[in-house]
Tab-separated table of C-alpha atoms and ligand atoms in Angstrom:
chain	number	residue	atom	x	y	z
T	874	MET	CA	157.855	12.516	-138.396
T	875	ALA	CA	156.974	15.288	-140.806
T	876	GLU	CA	154.302	17.553	-139.473
T	877	ARG	CA	150.976	16.788	-141.013
T	878	ALA	CA	148.673	19.611	-142.058
T	879	ARG	CA	145.567	19.825	-139.899
T	880	PRO	CA	142.266	19.443	-141.743
T	881	GLY	CA	140.580	22.803	-142.181
T	882	VAL	CA	137.280	23.447	-140.483
T	883	ARG	CA	134.320	24.773	-142.526
T	884	ASP	CA	135.140	28.281	-143.798
T	885	ASP	CA	132.119	29.816	-142.100
T	886	LEU	CA	133.073	28.323	-138.727
T	887	ARG	CA	136.610	29.672	-138.645
T	888	ALA	CA	135.676	33.055	-137.195
T	889	LEU	CA	133.115	31.663	-134.736
T	890	GLU	CA	133.799	31.649	-131.007
T	891	GLY	CA	132.461	29.159	-128.488
T	892	TYR	CA	130.063	30.008	-125.656
T	893	HIS	CA	131.860	31.651	-122.750
T	894	SER	CA	130.391	32.049	-119.306
T	895	PRO	CA	133.213	31.577	-116.830
T	896	GLN	CA	132.513	28.900	-114.200
T	897	VAL	CA	134.564	30.404	-111.370
T	898	ASP	CA	134.562	29.012	-107.836
T	899	VAL	CA	132.936	31.735	-105.714
T	900	ALA	CA	130.682	31.934	-102.661
T	901	VAL	CA	127.837	33.741	-104.468
T	902	ARG	CA	127.193	32.699	-108.073
T	903	LEU	CA	124.731	35.015	-109.783
T	904	ASN	CA	125.910	34.823	-113.389
T	905	THR	CA	123.872	32.212	-115.272
T	906	ASN	CA	120.239	32.839	-114.283
T	907	GLU	CA	119.731	29.409	-112.774
T	908	ALA	CA	117.265	28.804	-109.952
T	909	PRO	CA	118.933	29.430	-106.582
T	910	GLU	CA	117.723	26.127	-105.085
T	911	GLY	CA	117.358	22.555	-106.302
T	912	PRO	CA	114.126	20.822	-107.313
T	913	PRO	CA	111.619	19.753	-104.607
T	914	THR	CA	112.696	16.869	-102.363
T	915	ALA	CA	109.574	14.903	-103.306
T	916	TRP	CA	110.563	15.135	-106.970
T	917	ARG	CA	113.972	13.595	-106.207
T	918	ALA	CA	112.363	10.651	-104.453
T	919	GLU	CA	109.856	10.114	-107.279
T	920	LEU	CA	112.637	10.291	-109.878
T	921	LEU	CA	114.847	7.761	-108.087
T	922	ALA	CA	111.902	5.395	-107.595
T	923	GLU	CA	111.053	5.442	-111.306
T	924	LEU	CA	114.689	5.143	-112.364
T	925	ALA	CA	114.996	1.986	-110.279
T	926	GLU	CA	112.423	0.340	-112.568
T	927	VAL	CA	113.925	1.365	-115.924
T	928	ASP	CA	114.865	-1.251	-118.542
T	929	PHE	CA	118.298	0.212	-119.165
T	930	HIS	CA	119.128	-2.242	-121.954
T	931	ARG	CA	116.327	-0.792	-124.100
T	932	TYR	CA	116.284	2.450	-126.050
T	933	PRO	CA	114.062	5.110	-124.508
T	934	ASP	CA	110.692	6.054	-125.995
T	935	ARG	CA	111.794	7.810	-129.160
T	936	ALA	CA	108.694	10.023	-129.306
T	937	ALA	CA	108.894	10.902	-125.584
T	938	THR	CA	105.150	10.240	-125.518
T	939	ALA	CA	104.480	10.572	-121.789
T	940	LEU	CA	106.665	13.666	-121.406
T	941	ARG	CA	105.050	15.415	-124.348
T	942	ALA	CA	101.580	14.549	-123.089
T	943	ALA	CA	102.441	16.035	-119.685
T	944	ILE	CA	103.902	19.205	-121.233
T	945	ALA	CA	100.889	19.524	-123.549
T	946	GLU	CA	98.524	19.302	-120.604
T	947	HIS	CA	100.591	21.829	-118.677
T	948	GLU	CA	100.589	24.274	-121.602
T	949	GLY	CA	97.025	23.682	-122.779
T	950	VAL	CA	98.011	22.389	-126.242
T	951	GLU	CA	97.957	19.003	-128.029
T	952	PRO	CA	100.899	16.559	-127.647
T	953	ASP	CA	101.669	16.845	-131.377
T	954	GLN	CA	102.202	20.590	-130.818
T	955	VAL	CA	105.133	19.889	-128.469
T	956	LEU	CA	108.778	19.197	-129.301
T	957	ALA	CA	111.042	18.379	-126.350
T	958	ALA	CA	114.841	18.316	-126.637
T	959	ASN	CA	118.173	18.682	-124.811
T	960	GLY	CA	117.609	22.153	-123.457
T	961	SER	CA	115.859	24.885	-125.388
T	962	ASN	CA	119.193	25.291	-127.162
T	963	GLU	CA	118.631	21.975	-128.959
T	964	VAL	CA	115.078	23.056	-129.673
T	965	ILE	CA	116.453	26.186	-131.344
T	966	GLN	CA	119.043	24.119	-133.194
T	967	SER	CA	116.262	21.901	-134.548
T	968	VAL	CA	114.393	24.930	-135.861
T	969	CYS	CA	117.606	26.158	-137.518
T	970	LEU	CA	118.346	22.755	-139.071
T	971	ALA	CA	114.814	22.403	-140.437
T	972	TYR	CA	114.062	25.981	-141.502
T	973	GLY	CA	117.505	27.598	-141.772
T	974	GLY	CA	120.665	26.247	-143.402
T	975	ALA	CA	122.558	27.090	-146.566
T	976	GLY	CA	121.065	29.907	-148.617
T	977	ARG	CA	118.669	30.899	-145.827
T	978	THR	CA	118.700	33.753	-143.352
T	979	ALA	CA	117.796	34.215	-139.691
T	980	ALA	CA	117.033	37.661	-138.264
T	981	LEU	CA	117.468	38.892	-134.712
T	982	PHE	CA	117.662	42.189	-132.902
T	983	GLU	CA	120.674	43.038	-130.741
T	984	PRO	CA	121.304	43.055	-127.896
T	985	THR	CA	119.702	39.671	-127.281
T	986	TYR	CA	120.519	36.062	-126.309
T	987	ARG	CA	123.786	35.295	-128.035
T	988	MET	CA	123.082	31.629	-128.685
T	989	HIS	CA	120.425	32.438	-131.304
T	990	ALA	CA	123.031	33.869	-133.688
T	991	HIS	CA	125.563	31.210	-132.738
T	992	ILE	CA	123.284	28.211	-133.254
T	993	ALA	CA	121.907	29.637	-136.506
T	994	ALA	CA	125.436	30.167	-137.821
T	995	VAL	CA	126.578	26.660	-136.830
T	996	ALA	CA	123.579	25.330	-138.767
T	997	GLY	CA	124.915	27.190	-141.834
T	998	THR	CA	122.288	29.941	-141.707
T	999	ALA	CA	123.199	33.531	-142.606
T	1000	VAL	CA	122.447	35.815	-139.661
T	1001	VAL	CA	121.246	39.409	-140.016
T	1002	GLN	CA	121.210	41.630	-136.965
T	1003	GLY	CA	118.882	44.576	-136.525
T	1004	GLY	CA	119.009	47.182	-133.784
T	1005	ARG	CA	116.558	48.282	-131.101
T	1006	THR	CA	115.119	51.493	-129.732
T	1007	GLY	CA	117.091	53.553	-127.206
T	1008	ASP	CA	115.209	51.830	-124.387
T	1009	LEU	CA	116.322	48.430	-125.786
T	1010	LEU	CA	112.822	47.284	-126.758
T	1011	LEU	CA	111.969	46.053	-130.262
T	1012	ASP	CA	111.492	48.860	-132.773
T	1013	LEU	CA	108.785	47.829	-135.253
T	1014	ASP	CA	110.116	50.170	-137.972
T	1015	GLU	CA	113.480	48.453	-137.677
T	1016	VAL	CA	111.799	45.023	-137.632
T	1017	ARG	CA	109.876	45.951	-140.803
T	1018	ARG	CA	113.064	47.190	-142.482
T	1019	VAL	CA	115.147	44.101	-141.625
T	1020	LEU	CA	112.435	41.559	-142.429
T	1021	GLY	CA	111.491	43.386	-145.637
T	1022	ARG	CA	115.045	43.568	-146.880
T	1023	HIS	CA	116.296	40.103	-145.910
T	1024	GLU	CA	113.172	37.921	-146.022
T	1025	PRO	CA	114.481	35.713	-143.193
T	1026	ALA	CA	113.335	32.107	-142.955
T	1027	ILE	CA	113.563	32.446	-139.158
T	1028	THR	CA	113.012	35.491	-136.944
T	1029	PHE	CA	114.132	35.303	-133.318
T	1030	VAL	CA	112.542	37.255	-130.509
T	1031	CYS	CA	113.482	36.781	-126.871
T	1032	SER	CA	110.885	37.963	-124.341
T	1033	PRO	CA	111.647	38.604	-121.548
T	1034	ASN	CA	114.865	39.376	-123.349
T	1035	ASN	CA	118.201	38.096	-122.097
T	1036	PRO	CA	120.285	40.043	-121.020
T	1037	THR	CA	118.017	43.096	-120.640
T	1038	GLY	CA	115.084	41.460	-118.818
T	1039	LEU	CA	112.682	43.527	-120.912
T	1040	LEU	CA	109.289	42.109	-121.831
T	1041	GLU	CA	107.768	42.829	-125.251
T	1042	ALA	CA	104.097	43.849	-125.414
T	1043	PRO	CA	101.532	41.440	-126.923
T	1044	ASP	CA	100.905	43.873	-129.806
T	1045	THR	CA	104.615	43.907	-130.648
T	1046	ILE	CA	104.842	40.115	-130.842
T	1047	ARG	CA	101.648	39.998	-132.915
T	1048	ALA	CA	103.095	42.608	-135.279
T	1049	VAL	CA	106.370	40.670	-135.661
T	1050	VAL	CA	104.461	37.489	-136.499
T	1051	ASP	CA	102.420	39.412	-139.091
T	1052	LEU	CA	105.539	41.001	-140.637
T	1053	ALA	CA	107.719	37.873	-140.668
T	1054	PRO	CA	107.814	35.908	-143.919
T	1055	GLY	CA	108.993	32.723	-142.157
T	1056	VAL	CA	109.024	31.040	-138.761
T	1057	VAL	CA	109.001	33.245	-135.668
T	1058	VAL	CA	110.708	31.855	-132.566
T	1059	VAL	CA	109.751	33.538	-129.298
T	1060	ASP	CA	112.266	32.401	-126.694
T	1061	GLU	CA	110.506	32.411	-123.330
T	1062	ALA	CA	113.223	30.896	-121.176
T	1063	TYR	CA	112.033	33.366	-118.509
T	1064	GLY	CA	108.356	33.286	-119.414
T	1065	GLN	CA	107.221	32.141	-115.971
T	1066	PHE	CA	108.487	35.347	-114.393
T	1067	ALA	CA	106.544	37.575	-116.794
T	1068	PRO	CA	102.942	38.789	-116.621
T	1069	TRP	CA	102.016	37.558	-120.122
T	1070	SER	CA	103.145	34.865	-122.564
T	1071	ALA	CA	103.167	34.516	-126.348
T	1072	ARG	CA	101.834	30.994	-125.750
T	1073	THR	CA	98.378	32.511	-126.093
T	1074	LEU	CA	99.188	33.241	-129.761
T	1075	VAL	CA	100.216	29.687	-130.689
T	1076	ASP	CA	97.789	28.002	-133.076
T	1077	GLU	CA	97.772	25.853	-136.209
T	1078	ASP	CA	97.574	28.835	-138.571
T	1079	ARG	CA	100.570	30.858	-137.362
T	1080	PRO	CA	104.219	29.873	-138.051
T	1081	LEU	CA	105.000	30.810	-134.448
T	1082	VAL	CA	106.845	28.657	-131.913
T	1083	VAL	CA	107.379	29.492	-128.260
T	1084	THR	CA	110.365	27.888	-126.520
T	1085	ARG	CA	110.642	27.152	-122.831
T	1086	THR	CA	113.173	25.459	-120.616
T	1087	TYR	CA	113.450	23.424	-117.437
T	1088	SER	CA	116.812	25.083	-116.796
T	1089	LYS	CA	115.563	28.183	-114.971
T	1090	THR	CA	112.175	27.983	-113.221
T	1091	TRP	CA	112.150	24.212	-112.870
T	1092	SER	CA	115.580	24.115	-111.174
T	1093	MET	CA	116.804	21.461	-113.603
T	1094	ALA	CA	119.673	23.055	-115.540
T	1095	ALA	CA	121.760	19.912	-114.932
T	1096	LEU	CA	119.260	17.737	-116.801
T	1097	ARG	CA	119.264	19.650	-120.112
T	1098	LEU	CA	115.605	19.727	-120.990
T	1099	GLY	CA	113.616	22.260	-122.960
T	1100	TYR	CA	110.681	22.305	-125.352
T	1101	LEU	CA	108.690	24.341	-127.780
T	1102	ILE	CA	105.031	24.585	-128.515
T	1103	GLY	CA	103.892	25.402	-132.026
T	1104	PRO	CA	101.712	24.203	-134.906
T	1105	SER	CA	101.669	20.400	-135.278
T	1106	TRP	CA	102.774	20.563	-138.946
T	1107	LEU	CA	105.864	22.523	-137.929
T	1108	VAL	CA	106.646	20.165	-135.041
T	1109	ALA	CA	106.420	17.256	-137.495
T	1110	GLU	CA	109.142	18.865	-139.634
T	1111	LEU	CA	111.364	19.375	-136.586
T	1112	GLU	CA	111.043	15.716	-135.682
T	1113	LYS	CA	112.867	14.899	-138.928
T	1114	VAL	CA	116.040	16.673	-137.858
T	1115	VAL	CA	116.468	15.570	-134.229
T	1116	LEU	CA	118.676	12.546	-133.694
T	1117	PRO	CA	116.917	9.273	-132.878
T	1118	TYR	CA	116.528	8.803	-129.105
T	1119	HIS	CA	117.967	12.256	-128.419
T	1120	LEU	CA	116.141	12.454	-125.087
T	1121	ASP	CA	117.359	9.865	-122.645
T	1122	VAL	CA	115.100	7.977	-120.285
T	1123	ALA	CA	116.075	10.001	-117.200
T	1124	GLN	CA	115.294	13.312	-118.903
T	1125	GLN	CA	111.899	12.050	-119.987
T	1126	ILE	CA	110.982	10.827	-116.514
T	1127	ALA	CA	112.405	13.897	-114.756
T	1128	GLY	CA	110.572	16.355	-116.972
T	1129	ARG	CA	107.246	14.554	-116.619
T	1130	LEU	CA	107.519	14.287	-112.826
T	1131	ALA	CA	108.557	17.934	-112.419
T	1132	LEU	CA	105.224	19.084	-113.809
T	1133	ARG	CA	103.484	17.468	-110.822
T	1134	HIS	CA	105.084	20.125	-108.655
T	1135	GLY	CA	103.651	23.127	-110.471
T	1136	ALA	CA	102.185	24.724	-107.356
T	1137	GLU	CA	105.504	24.669	-105.518
T	1138	MET	CA	107.275	26.057	-108.573
T	1139	GLN	CA	104.754	28.860	-108.856
T	1140	ALA	CA	105.372	29.759	-105.218
T	1141	ARG	CA	109.112	29.832	-105.916
T	1142	VAL	CA	108.611	32.050	-108.949
T	1143	ALA	CA	106.515	34.445	-106.850
T	1144	ALA	CA	109.249	34.543	-104.185
T	1145	LEU	CA	111.917	35.259	-106.823
T	1146	VAL	CA	109.812	38.042	-108.322
T	1147	GLU	CA	109.519	39.542	-104.843
T	1148	GLN	CA	113.309	39.324	-104.429
T	1149	ARG	CA	113.770	40.847	-107.884
T	1150	GLU	CA	111.682	43.839	-106.863
T	1151	ARG	CA	113.653	44.149	-103.634
T	1152	LEU	CA	116.917	44.112	-105.616
T	1153	ALA	CA	115.552	46.666	-108.089
T	1154	ALA	CA	114.531	48.975	-105.240
T	1155	ALA	CA	117.975	48.674	-103.639
T	1156	LEU	CA	119.746	49.286	-106.966
T	1157	ALA	CA	117.651	52.439	-107.422
T	1158	GLY	CA	119.436	53.849	-104.357
T	1159	LEU	CA	122.905	53.217	-105.836
T	1160	PRO	CA	124.755	55.099	-108.609
T	1161	VAL	CA	123.695	52.640	-111.333
T	1162	ASP	CA	121.169	52.707	-114.183
T	1163	THR	CA	118.817	49.720	-114.420
T	1164	TRP	CA	116.204	48.355	-116.808
T	1165	PRO	CA	112.807	47.056	-115.646
T	1166	SER	CA	113.028	43.253	-115.584
T	1167	ALA	CA	110.279	40.681	-116.163
T	1168	ALA	CA	112.776	37.839	-115.611
T	1169	ASN	CA	114.907	36.440	-112.764
T	1170	PHE	CA	117.836	38.790	-113.375
T	1171	ILE	CA	118.507	42.523	-113.609
T	1172	LEU	CA	120.718	44.423	-116.049
T	1173	PHE	CA	122.497	47.419	-114.549
T	1174	ARG	CA	125.166	49.906	-115.525
T	1175	PRO	CA	127.407	51.646	-112.980
T	1176	ARG	CA	127.345	55.394	-113.685
T	1177	ASP	CA	130.797	56.433	-112.517
T	1178	ARG	CA	132.849	53.256	-112.769
T	1179	SER	CA	133.641	50.952	-115.653
T	1180	GLY	CA	131.653	47.731	-115.826
T	1181	ASP	CA	134.891	45.713	-115.903
T	1182	ASP	CA	136.128	47.337	-112.680
T	1183	VAL	CA	132.875	46.743	-110.856
T	1184	TRP	CA	132.721	43.150	-112.106
T	1185	GLN	CA	136.243	42.545	-110.772
T	1186	GLY	CA	135.440	44.323	-107.502
T	1187	LEU	CA	132.464	42.014	-106.987
T	1188	LEU	CA	134.560	38.975	-107.855
T	1189	ASP	CA	137.198	40.072	-105.301
T	1190	ARG	CA	134.341	39.850	-102.761
T	1191	SER	CA	133.430	36.361	-104.031
T	1192	VAL	CA	130.322	37.510	-105.920
T	1193	LEU	CA	130.132	36.480	-109.586
T	1194	VAL	CA	127.782	38.313	-111.967
T	1195	ARG	CA	127.680	38.332	-115.769
T	1196	ASN	CA	129.939	40.844	-117.422
T	1197	CYS	CA	128.149	42.266	-120.468
T	1198	ALA	CA	130.350	45.367	-120.558
T	1199	SER	CA	131.880	44.562	-123.941
T	1200	TRP	CA	128.654	43.484	-125.670
T	1201	PRO	CA	127.513	45.795	-128.471
T	1202	GLY	CA	124.765	48.088	-127.190
T	1203	LEU	CA	125.454	47.182	-123.543
T	1204	GLU	CA	128.663	49.098	-122.921
T	1205	GLY	CA	129.543	49.031	-119.231
T	1206	CYS	CA	126.612	46.780	-118.253
T	1207	LEU	CA	126.501	43.898	-115.778
T	1208	ARG	CA	123.724	41.360	-115.245
T	1209	VAL	CA	122.868	39.900	-111.864
T	1210	THR	CA	120.733	36.809	-111.348
T	1211	VAL	CA	118.180	36.948	-108.534
T	1212	GLY	CA	119.388	34.519	-105.882
T	1213	THR	CA	118.311	33.546	-102.382
T	1214	PRO	CA	117.643	36.447	-99.968
T	1215	ALA	CA	121.077	35.830	-98.399
T	1216	GLU	CA	122.829	35.832	-101.794
T	1217	ASN	CA	121.038	39.019	-102.795
T	1218	ASP	CA	122.122	40.641	-99.516
T	1219	ALA	CA	125.714	39.587	-100.167
T	1220	PHE	CA	125.555	41.006	-103.694
T	1221	LEU	CA	124.092	44.332	-102.522
T	1222	ALA	CA	126.635	44.672	-99.724
T	1223	ALA	CA	129.529	43.939	-102.093
T	1224	LEU	CA	128.179	46.294	-104.760
T	1225	SER	CA	127.704	49.159	-102.286
T	1226	GLU	CA	131.262	48.634	-101.104
T	1227	VAL	CA	132.663	48.596	-104.637
T	1228	LEU	CA	130.740	51.709	-105.664
T	1229	THR	CA	131.579	53.868	-102.636
V	2094	PLP	C1	119.027	30.173	-120.208
V	2094	PLP	C2	118.406	30.431	-121.518
V	2094	PLP	C3	117.961	29.372	-122.304
V	2094	PLP	C4	118.086	27.992	-121.755
V	2094	PLP	O1	118.729	27.146	-122.547
V	2094	PLP	P1	118.690	25.607	-122.146
V	2094	PLP	O2	119.375	25.010	-123.299
V	2094	PLP	O3	117.254	25.229	-122.042
V	2094	PLP	O4	119.402	25.457	-120.846
V	2094	PLP	C5	117.348	29.634	-123.498
V	2094	PLP	N1	117.148	30.890	-123.909
V	2094	PLP	C6	117.537	31.936	-123.183
V	2094	PLP	C7	117.246	33.307	-123.639
V	2094	PLP	C8	118.195	31.733	-121.970
V	2094	PLP	O5	118.609	32.778	-121.259
């Protein structure tokens, strides 16, 4: 049979790469910033009990009413100020579909979470990338320049930023919201580990949304659940672009029940922050540069060895971290997720070995 020409993909997608974070089989996996342990045992039992009663032949609650009410109570906002979706990545996609798209621009400041640019581009949004200060924080002069020149419909900020772990000051976020001509998305996937949150700035008069996820603190990466809080009029627009019944019944139940275990989660966050500080102190004694983290991971750069070599050396010792060595602005850098005390010990032992 004659070979048939393959249909061409959209021109603007041709150059785009997929999301790559290798899922390698190793003893110590510290590369994707997940929680090191599963959700509370009581939560599992509650989830299974409720699932046993589900009418599986019916569509789930399309508005996710009970879940949104629980999130709203947890966050101190109204249910109509909450949008829940399949991970905060779908939340971000919804913002891009509603406020980005053809002829519109999204702005972000590198280095930052790579999915912002990717999701915006897939939604047909032009992406403009600004830089940062030498210490990798936001530079308000640069923000003013980029937002003034490109008038973006969406401005992304990630705080604490992935992959640097750096937290932006309240005044900086306030200034970005004042400068931005469109919607400002503050991605707080790691917000629980930080001493302050942009949630306090969310109200009906600001085009500001704050995104959060169950994937990190809540130990539920497998369930794909995230949400944003923002003005109700903006949430109403986002509801137009999500697919009907996009949140399945198990996600809705799981997310609602998880919030009952807030105290235990807070204790876990405190323990991880303690481990983070222990890791940071240990790294300070090794020939690496580090950045102060307000998240559950630490960015570091070996001084005398290439990032690729150190990454491979760790992998040879069955420790997997994230290799950021080739990312613009992060030459030679690696990112390690805070794990259990035993995993952190294993990482430190392997790193000391590789570096000496
Ligand atoms: C991990 C992470 C997320 C989480 O995405 P989900 O789709 O909720 O799993 C979002 N933003 C940042 C910056 C992250 O690092």
